[in-house]
Coordinates of C-alpha atoms in Angstrom, one line a residue:
X1 CA 34.3 -69.4 14.0
X2 CA 35.0 -67.8 17.4
X3 CA 31.2 -67.9 18.2
X4 CA 31.2 -71.6 17.4
X5 CA 34.1 -72.0 19.8
X6 CA 32.3 -70.3 22.6
X7 CA 29.2 -72.3 22.0
X8 CA 31.3 -75.5 22.0
X9 CA 32.9 -74.6 25.3
X10 CA 29.9 -73.1 27.2
X11 CA 27.2 -74.9 25.3
X12 CA 25.3 -71.6 24.8
X13 CA 24.8 -71.4 28.6
X14 CA 23.5 -68.5 30.4
X15 CA 25.1 -67.0 33.5
X16 CA 25.8 -69.7 36.1
X17 CA 25.1 -72.7 33.8
X18 CA 27.8 -75.4 33.3
X19 CA 29.4 -76.0 30.0
X20 CA 27.7 -78.5 27.8
X21 CA 28.1 -82.1 29.0
X22 CA 30.6 -84.3 27.3
X23 CA 32.7 -81.5 25.9
X24 CA 36.3 -82.0 27.2
X25 CA 38.1 -79.0 25.8
X26 CA 41.2 -77.6 27.5
X27 CA 39.5 -74.3 28.0
X28 CA 36.3 -75.7 29.5
X29 CA 38.3 -77.5 32.1
X30 CA 39.4 -74.2 33.7
X31 CA 35.9 -73.6 35.2
X32 CA 36.8 -76.0 38.0
X33 CA 33.3 -76.0 39.5
X34 CA 31.7 -76.1 36.1
X35 CA 30.1 -72.7 36.7
X36 CA 30.8 -69.0 36.5
X37 CA 29.1 -66.4 38.5
X38 CA 28.7 -62.8 39.4
X39 CA 29.5 -61.8 43.0
X40 CA 27.5 -58.9 44.5
X41 CA 29.1 -56.3 46.7
X42 CA 28.0 -58.0 49.9
X43 CA 29.8 -61.2 48.8
X44 CA 33.2 -59.8 47.6
X45 CA 33.7 -56.9 50.0
X46 CA 35.3 -54.5 47.6
X47 CA 34.4 -50.9 48.1
X48 CA 34.1 -48.5 45.1
X49 CA 36.1 -46.0 47.1
X50 CA 39.1 -48.3 47.0
X51 CA 39.5 -47.6 43.3
X52 CA 41.3 -44.5 41.9
X53 CA 39.1 -41.7 40.6
X54 CA 40.8 -42.2 37.2
X55 CA 39.8 -45.9 37.0
X56 CA 36.2 -45.1 37.8
X57 CA 36.1 -42.3 35.3
X58 CA 37.4 -44.5 32.5
X59 CA 35.0 -47.3 33.2
X60 CA 32.0 -45.1 33.5
X61 CA 33.0 -43.0 30.4
X62 CA 33.1 -46.1 28.3
X63 CA 29.9 -47.5 29.7
X64 CA 28.1 -44.2 28.9
X65 CA 29.4 -44.5 25.4
X66 CA 27.7 -47.9 25.1
X67 CA 30.6 -50.3 25.7
X68 CA 31.4 -52.8 28.4
X69 CA 34.2 -51.7 30.7
X70 CA 35.7 -53.3 33.9
X71 CA 38.7 -52.9 36.2
X72 CA 40.6 -56.2 35.6
X73 CA 43.5 -58.4 36.6
X74 CA 45.9 -57.8 39.5
X75 CA 44.0 -54.8 40.8
X76 CA 40.8 -56.9 41.4
X77 CA 42.9 -59.6 43.0
X78 CA 44.6 -57.2 45.3
X79 CA 41.3 -55.5 46.3
X80 CA 39.9 -59.0 47.2
X81 CA 43.0 -59.5 49.4
X82 CA 42.5 -56.1 51.1
X83 CA 45.7 -54.8 49.4
X84 CA 46.1 -51.4 47.8
X85 CA 46.8 -51.9 44.0
X86 CA 49.7 -50.0 42.6
X87 CA 47.8 -49.3 39.4
X88 CA 44.5 -50.1 37.7
X89 CA 44.0 -51.6 34.3
X90 CA 40.7 -51.6 32.4
X91 CA 39.4 -54.1 29.9
X92 CA 36.6 -53.1 27.5
X93 CA 34.6 -54.2 24.5
X94 CA 35.6 -51.0 22.7
X95 CA 38.3 -51.1 20.1
X96 CA 41.4 -48.9 20.6
X97 CA 40.1 -46.3 18.2
X98 CA 36.7 -46.2 19.9
X99 CA 38.4 -45.8 23.3
X100 CA 40.5 -42.9 22.0
X101 CA 37.3 -41.2 20.6
X102 CA 35.8 -41.2 24.1
X103 CA 38.7 -39.6 25.9
X104 CA 40.4 -36.4 24.9
X105 CA 43.8 -37.3 26.5
X106 CA 44.3 -40.8 25.1
X107 CA 46.9 -42.4 22.9
X108 CA 47.2 -45.8 21.2
X109 CA 50.4 -47.6 21.9
X110 CA 51.9 -51.0 20.9
X111 CA 52.2 -53.0 17.8
X112 CA 51.8 -56.7 18.9
X113 CA 48.6 -55.8 20.6
X114 CA 47.4 -52.2 20.7
X115 CA 46.5 -50.7 24.0
X116 CA 45.3 -47.2 24.9
X117 CA 46.8 -45.0 27.6
X118 CA 44.2 -42.6 29.1
X119 CA 46.1 -39.9 30.8
X120 CA 45.1 -37.9 33.9
X121 CA 47.0 -35.4 35.9
X122 CA 48.8 -37.9 38.2
X123 CA 47.8 -41.3 36.8
X124 CA 47.6 -43.2 33.5
X125 CA 45.0 -45.9 33.0
X126 CA 45.9 -48.7 30.5
X127 CA 42.9 -49.8 28.6
X128 CA 42.9 -53.1 26.6
X129 CA 40.2 -54.4 24.2
X130 CA 38.9 -57.9 25.1
X131 CA 41.1 -60.5 23.5
X132 CA 40.2 -63.8 22.0
X133 CA 41.2 -67.2 23.4
X134 CA 42.5 -67.9 20.0
X135 CA 45.1 -70.7 20.7
X136 CA 42.2 -73.2 20.5
X137 CA 40.6 -71.6 17.4
X138 CA 41.3 -73.2 14.1
X139 CA 41.6 -71.4 10.8
X140 CA 38.3 -71.0 9.0
X141 CA 39.1 -71.4 5.3
X142 CA 35.6 -70.1 4.3
X143 CA 35.9 -66.9 6.2
X144 CA 39.6 -66.3 5.6
X145 CA 40.3 -66.3 9.3
X146 CA 43.9 -67.6 8.8
X147 CA 45.3 -64.2 9.6
X148 CA 43.6 -64.3 13.0
X149 CA 45.4 -67.5 14.1
X150 CA 48.0 -67.5 16.8
X151 CA 51.6 -67.6 15.6
X152 CA 54.0 -69.7 17.6
X153 CA 57.7 -70.7 17.2
X154 CA 59.1 -74.2 17.3
X155 CA 58.9 -74.2 21.1
X156 CA 55.2 -73.2 21.2
X157 CA 55.9 -69.6 22.4
X158 CA 53.3 -67.2 21.0
X159 CA 54.6 -64.7 18.5
X160 CA 51.2 -63.1 18.0
X161 CA 48.5 -62.2 20.3
X162 CA 46.3 -59.6 18.7
X163 CA 42.9 -61.0 18.1
X164 CA 39.9 -59.2 19.6
X165 CA 37.3 -61.2 21.3
X166 CA 34.6 -60.9 24.0
X167 CA 34.6 -60.9 27.8
X168 CA 34.5 -64.7 28.3
X169 CA 37.3 -65.2 25.9
X170 CA 39.4 -62.5 27.5
X171 CA 39.0 -64.2 30.9
X172 CA 40.0 -67.6 29.5
X173 CA 43.1 -66.3 27.7
X174 CA 44.6 -64.8 30.9
X175 CA 47.3 -66.6 32.8
X176 CA 46.1 -67.4 36.3
X177 CA 42.6 -67.6 37.7
X178 CA 43.4 -64.9 40.2
X179 CA 44.2 -62.5 37.4
X180 CA 41.1 -63.2 35.3
X181 CA 38.5 -61.3 37.4
X182 CA 36.5 -58.3 36.3
X183 CA 35.1 -55.6 38.6
X184 CA 32.4 -53.2 37.5
X185 CA 32.5 -49.9 39.5
X186 CA 29.0 -49.0 38.4
X187 CA 27.2 -52.1 39.6
X188 CA 30.0 -53.0 42.1
X189 CA 30.0 -56.6 40.9
X190 CA 32.8 -59.0 40.4
X191 CA 32.6 -61.3 37.3
X192 CA 34.3 -64.6 37.6
X193 CA 34.5 -67.1 34.7
X194 CA 37.4 -69.3 36.0
X195 CA 36.8 -69.9 39.7
X196 CA 39.3 -67.2 40.5
X197 CA 37.6 -65.9 43.7
X198 CA 37.6 -69.4 45.2
X199 CA 41.3 -69.9 44.3
X200 CA 42.2 -66.6 46.0
X201 CA 40.3 -67.7 49.1
X202 CA 42.3 -70.9 49.1
X203 CA 45.5 -69.0 48.5
X204 CA 46.4 -71.0 45.3
X205 CA 48.2 -70.0 42.1
X206 CA 46.2 -71.9 39.5
X207 CA 46.9 -71.8 35.7
X208 CA 44.0 -71.3 33.4
X209 CA 43.9 -74.2 30.9
X210 CA 46.6 -76.8 30.4
X211 CA 49.7 -75.6 32.3
X212 CA 52.3 -77.1 29.9
X213 CA 50.6 -75.6 26.9
X214 CA 50.3 -72.2 28.6
X215 CA 54.0 -72.2 29.6
X216 CA 55.0 -73.1 26.1
X217 CA 53.0 -70.2 24.8
X218 CA 54.8 -67.9 27.2
X219 CA 57.6 -69.2 29.4
X220 CA 57.7 -66.0 31.5
X221 CA 54.5 -67.4 33.1
X222 CA 56.8 -69.7 35.1
X223 CA 58.6 -66.7 36.6
X224 CA 55.2 -65.0 37.2
X225 CA 53.8 -68.0 39.1
X226 CA 56.9 -68.1 41.3
X227 CA 56.8 -64.3 41.9
X228 CA 53.0 -64.2 42.7
X229 CA 53.3 -67.2 45.1
X230 CA 56.1 -65.4 47.0
X231 CA 54.5 -62.0 47.0
X232 CA 51.0 -63.1 48.1
X233 CA 52.2 -66.0 50.3
X234 CA 50.2 -68.5 48.2
X235 CA 51.1 -72.0 47.2
X236 CA 51.4 -73.0 43.5
X237 CA 48.8 -75.6 42.6
X238 CA 50.5 -79.0 42.0
X239 CA 49.2 -79.3 38.4
X240 CA 50.5 -75.7 37.7
X241 CA 53.9 -76.4 39.2
X242 CA 54.6 -79.9 37.8
X243 CA 55.7 -78.9 34.2
X244 CA 58.1 -76.1 35.4
X245 CA 61.1 -78.4 36.1
X246 CA 60.9 -79.7 32.6
X247 CA 60.1 -76.5 30.8
X248 CA 62.5 -74.1 32.6
X249 CA 65.0 -74.2 29.7
X250 CA 62.4 -72.5 27.5
X251 CA 63.3 -69.2 29.3
X252 CA 66.6 -69.3 27.3
X253 CA 64.4 -68.4 24.2
X254 CA 62.7 -65.4 25.9
X255 CA 64.1 -61.9 25.1
X256 CA 66.4 -60.7 27.9
X257 CA 64.3 -57.4 28.1
X258 CA 61.2 -59.4 29.2
X259 CA 63.3 -61.4 31.7
X260 CA 64.6 -58.1 33.1
X261 CA 61.1 -56.7 33.5
X262 CA 59.9 -59.7 35.4
X263 CA 63.0 -59.8 37.6
X264 CA 62.5 -56.1 38.5
X265 CA 58.9 -56.9 39.6
X266 CA 60.3 -59.7 41.8
X267 CA 63.2 -57.8 43.3
X268 CA 60.9 -54.9 44.2
X269 CA 57.8 -56.8 45.2
X270 CA 58.6 -56.5 48.9
X271 CA 59.3 -60.2 49.0
X272 CA 62.5 -60.4 47.0
X273 CA 64.4 -62.8 49.2
X274 CA 61.5 -65.3 49.4
X275 CA 61.0 -64.8 45.6
X276 CA 64.6 -65.6 44.8
X277 CA 64.6 -68.6 47.1
X278 CA 61.5 -69.9 45.3
X279 CA 63.1 -69.4 41.9
X280 CA 66.0 -71.4 43.1
X281 CA 63.8 -74.2 44.4
X282 CA 62.0 -74.4 41.1
X283 CA 65.2 -74.3 39.1
X284 CA 64.3 -71.1 37.3
X285 CA 67.4 -69.1 38.3
X286 CA 70.0 -71.0 36.4
X287 CA 71.6 -68.8 33.8
X288 CA 69.1 -66.0 34.3
X289 CA 70.8 -64.3 37.2
X290 CA 74.1 -66.2 37.6
X291 CA 74.9 -64.6 41.0
X292 CA 72.0 -66.6 42.4
X293 CA 73.9 -69.8 41.8
X294 CA 76.0 -69.0 44.9
X295 CA 73.7 -66.7 46.8
X296 CA 72.5 -69.1 49.4
X297 CA 75.6 -71.4 49.5
X298 CA 78.7 -69.2 49.5
X299 CA 79.6 -67.9 53.0
X300 CA 81.4 -65.0 51.4
X301 CA 78.6 -63.6 49.2
X302 CA 75.5 -64.8 51.1
X303 CA 75.5 -62.4 54.1
X304 CA 75.9 -59.2 52.2
X305 CA 73.5 -60.0 49.3
X306 CA 70.9 -61.5 51.7
X307 CA 71.0 -58.3 53.9
X308 CA 70.7 -56.1 50.8
X309 CA 67.6 -58.0 49.8
X310 CA 66.1 -57.9 53.3
X311 CA 66.6 -54.1 53.5
X312 CA 65.0 -53.6 50.1
X313 CA 62.0 -55.6 51.2
X314 CA 61.7 -53.6 54.4
X315 CA 61.9 -50.3 52.6
X316 CA 59.2 -51.3 50.1
X317 CA 56.9 -52.5 52.9
X318 CA 57.5 -49.2 54.7
X319 CA 56.6 -47.4 51.4
X320 CA 60.1 -45.8 51.2
X321 CA 62.0 -45.2 48.0
X322 CA 64.3 -47.9 46.5
X323 CA 67.0 -47.8 44.0
X324 CA 67.5 -50.5 41.3
X325 CA 71.2 -49.4 40.7
X326 CA 71.9 -49.8 44.5
X327 CA 70.4 -53.3 44.6
X328 CA 72.2 -54.4 41.4
X329 CA 75.5 -53.0 42.7
X330 CA 75.0 -55.2 45.8
X331 CA 74.1 -58.3 43.8
X332 CA 77.1 -58.0 41.6
X333 CA 79.6 -56.6 44.1
X334 CA 81.4 -59.9 44.8
X335 CA 81.6 -61.0 41.2
X336 CA 83.1 -57.6 40.3
X337 CA 85.7 -57.9 43.2
X338 CA 86.6 -61.5 42.1
X339 CA 87.1 -60.3 38.5
X340 CA 89.1 -57.3 39.7
X341 CA 91.6 -59.5 41.6
X342 CA 91.9 -61.8 38.6
X343 CA 92.6 -59.0 36.1
X344 CA 95.1 -57.3 38.4
X345 CA 96.9 -60.5 39.1
X346 CA 97.6 -60.7 35.3
X347 CA 99.5 -57.4 35.5
X348 CA 97.0 -54.6 34.9
X349 CA 97.2 -51.5 37.1
X350 CA 94.6 -51.4 40.0
X351 CA 92.3 -48.6 38.7
X352 CA 92.4 -49.9 35.1
X353 CA 91.7 -53.4 36.4
X354 CA 88.8 -52.2 38.4
X355 CA 87.2 -50.4 35.4
X356 CA 87.7 -53.5 33.3
X357 CA 86.2 -55.7 36.0
X358 CA 83.1 -53.5 36.2
X359 CA 82.5 -53.6 32.5
X360 CA 83.1 -57.4 32.3
X361 CA 80.7 -58.2 35.1
X362 CA 77.9 -56.0 33.8
X363 CA 78.3 -57.2 30.2
X364 CA 78.2 -60.8 31.4
X365 CA 75.0 -60.3 33.3
X366 CA 73.5 -58.6 30.2
X367 CA 73.7 -61.8 28.3
X368 CA 70.8 -63.2 30.3
X369 CA 69.3 -60.0 32.0
X370 CA 68.9 -56.9 29.9
X371 CA 70.1 -54.4 32.5
X372 CA 69.7 -50.9 30.8
X373 CA 73.1 -49.4 30.1
X374 CA 71.8 -46.1 31.6
X375 CA 72.1 -47.8 35.0
X376 CA 75.8 -48.6 34.5
X377 CA 77.2 -45.2 35.6
X378 CA 75.2 -45.3 38.9
X379 CA 76.3 -48.8 39.7
X380 CA 79.9 -48.0 38.9
X381 CA 79.8 -44.9 41.1
X382 CA 78.8 -47.0 44.1
X383 CA 81.6 -49.4 43.4
X384 CA 84.3 -46.8 42.8
X385 CA 83.3 -44.9 45.9
X386 CA 84.0 -47.8 48.3
X387 CA 87.8 -47.4 48.5
X388 CA 87.4 -43.7 49.4
X389 CA 85.9 -44.6 52.8
X390 CA 89.4 -45.9 53.8
X391 CA 90.8 -42.4 53.4
X392 CA 90.1 -40.3 56.4
X393 CA 92.7 -37.5 56.0
X394 CA 91.7 -33.8 55.8
X395 CA 91.8 -33.5 52.0
X396 CA 90.1 -36.7 51.1
X397 CA 87.5 -37.0 53.9
X398 CA 86.0 -33.6 53.1
X399 CA 86.2 -34.3 49.3
X400 CA 84.3 -37.5 49.8
X401 CA 81.7 -35.9 52.1
X402 CA 80.8 -33.3 49.4
X403 CA 80.5 -35.8 46.6
X404 CA 76.9 -35.8 45.1
X405 CA 76.5 -39.5 45.7
X406 CA 78.1 -39.6 49.1
X407 CA 74.9 -40.7 51.0
X408 CA 74.2 -43.6 48.7
X409 CA 77.8 -44.7 48.7
X410 CA 78.0 -44.5 52.4
X411 CA 74.8 -46.6 52.8
X412 CA 76.4 -49.2 50.5
X413 CA 79.6 -49.2 52.7
X414 CA 77.6 -49.3 55.9
X415 CA 75.5 -52.3 54.6
X416 CA 78.8 -54.1 53.7
X417 CA 80.1 -53.4 57.2
X418 CA 76.9 -54.7 58.9
X419 CA 77.2 -57.9 56.8
X420 CA 80.9 -58.3 57.9
X421 CA 82.1 -57.4 54.4
X422 CA 83.8 -54.1 55.4
X423 CA 85.4 -52.5 58.5
X424 CA 82.6 -51.7 61.0
X425 CA 84.8 -49.2 62.8
X426 CA 85.3 -47.2 59.6
X427 CA 81.6 -47.2 58.9
X428 CA 80.9 -45.9 62.4
X429 CA 83.6 -43.2 62.0
X430 CA 81.8 -41.9 58.8
X431 CA 78.4 -42.0 60.5
X432 CA 79.7 -39.7 63.2
X433 CA 81.9 -37.5 60.9
X434 CA 79.1 -36.6 58.5
X435 CA 76.9 -35.2 61.2
X436 CA 79.5 -33.6 63.5
X437 CA 80.2 -29.9 63.9
X438 CA 83.4 -28.5 62.3
X439 CA 85.5 -28.6 65.4
X440 CA 84.6 -32.3 66.0
X441 CA 85.3 -33.1 62.4
X442 CA 88.8 -31.6 62.6
X443 CA 89.6 -33.6 65.7
X444 CA 88.5 -36.8 64.0
X445 CA 90.7 -36.5 60.9
X446 CA 93.7 -38.8 60.5
X447 CA 97.1 -37.5 59.4
X448 CA 97.4 -36.7 55.8
X449 CA 98.8 -39.7 53.9
X450 CA 99.1 -38.0 50.6
X451 CA 102.7 -37.5 49.3
X452 CA 103.8 -33.9 48.8
X453 CA 102.9 -32.7 45.3
X454 CA 105.8 -32.3 42.9
X455 CA 106.4 -29.1 41.0
X456 CA 106.6 -31.1 37.8
X457 CA 103.8 -30.6 35.3
X458 CA 101.5 -33.6 35.6
X459 CA 100.0 -35.4 32.6
X460 CA 96.4 -34.5 32.0
X461 CA 94.0 -37.2 33.2
X462 CA 90.9 -38.4 31.4
X463 CA 87.7 -36.6 32.5
X464 CA 86.1 -38.2 35.6
X465 CA 89.1 -40.6 36.2
X466 CA 91.2 -38.3 38.4
X467 CA 89.2 -38.5 41.7
X468 CA 88.8 -42.2 41.5
X469 CA 92.5 -42.8 40.8
X470 CA 93.6 -40.6 43.6
X471 CA 91.2 -42.1 46.1
X472 CA 92.3 -45.7 45.4
X473 CA 94.4 -46.7 48.4
X474 CA 98.0 -47.6 47.8
X475 CA 97.3 -51.1 48.9
X476 CA 93.9 -51.7 47.4
X477 CA 93.7 -55.2 48.8
X478 CA 92.3 -53.5 51.8
X479 CA 89.1 -53.0 49.9
X480 CA 88.9 -56.7 49.2
X481 CA 85.9 -58.2 51.1
X482 CA 88.3 -60.9 52.4
X483 CA 90.7 -58.5 53.9
X484 CA 88.6 -55.5 54.8

């Protein structure tokens, strides 16, 4: 049945021929110019040396074993744009078992659609078998192909995507034309079935097939279109953008873990601020990351969060390390502070109220964004450390300076100060204090504001709570962004 489908779409054409006349299938319409072609090295400009040795080894290993194998997807797109890909994926005609038989250090992963990870010393290449463009394939009662049909929920979202196919079908079933290109390291050719090279040259994000149907199959494609347009400084093709406003609510039906993965890619793309602005313009942010509802409008929250995003983008462009807990702590700082004030106003003690506020805010965000709980302690440490910078007496200043997370906590405070969210003079004091010699440090210390310790036996504190409790200032309102 699949062969009949391919013949119906392409009319049995050879390379470069147009699909059969008069056939108006959704899939056929993606070949905008009516042709597909192979680009030689002189035309596309990609150099084999731009690929990793591991990617070349995998492709050539599979080809020597008698299979087709290409570097595929985002890596080819980035190479055409003279960007350095972060990783390389390979698509092949070999089944997962056949791939594993070619490489000694390979393992099959996944249940929905099996992939193979071929492992090298410092790199892992993900290998996928060509998939079928099966959403347009009807069940064949004679062949019993019912089990190979796509499974979708009531919204049209695909629940199954595990049908093997050939190279043409694999190109057609991908999301955007820019991501459906194949590069052969052996011949140094780019294979283009969907006019992807031309769309890259025109800086357009173009959906393969009918955009509304493709978004219903997988609503995350709406987020991906927005992210790619921001990251690459492309425009979204009008036909690709048009259904987004209507279909945005479909994201409510997507598992929060998938939303989190896509948001991580956006936040650490090097164009996070532009990406979030585009999400907002397209109406894709509502409910997904509630803090974005006020990000660009609230004069209290906007300066700090905007600066945090700008600095994250800058570090990524400079190829410096970035910390997801740090950025999430910045995004959720003001919601946590607001919640803290509310809880304390209801009579709860300051430290207890702060811990409750931290839990409440992170749990609320987790309803729409599956932030891993393993990040919670790191986010909370940054928050809990902020009041300690108000304490500059001998005992507390040196204790803070020797804390394992001091540098990250200080960077967070300094960022707040730069945004007008904390006391700039205090940030400057700590910048000087941490690098000063011992004599200078002693001269900088403020009088000890701690009360004399009583001889009475003190009640044992819970592990990890003591330092935070002692470091909270007597009037913790001084840590409030409004008053600091």
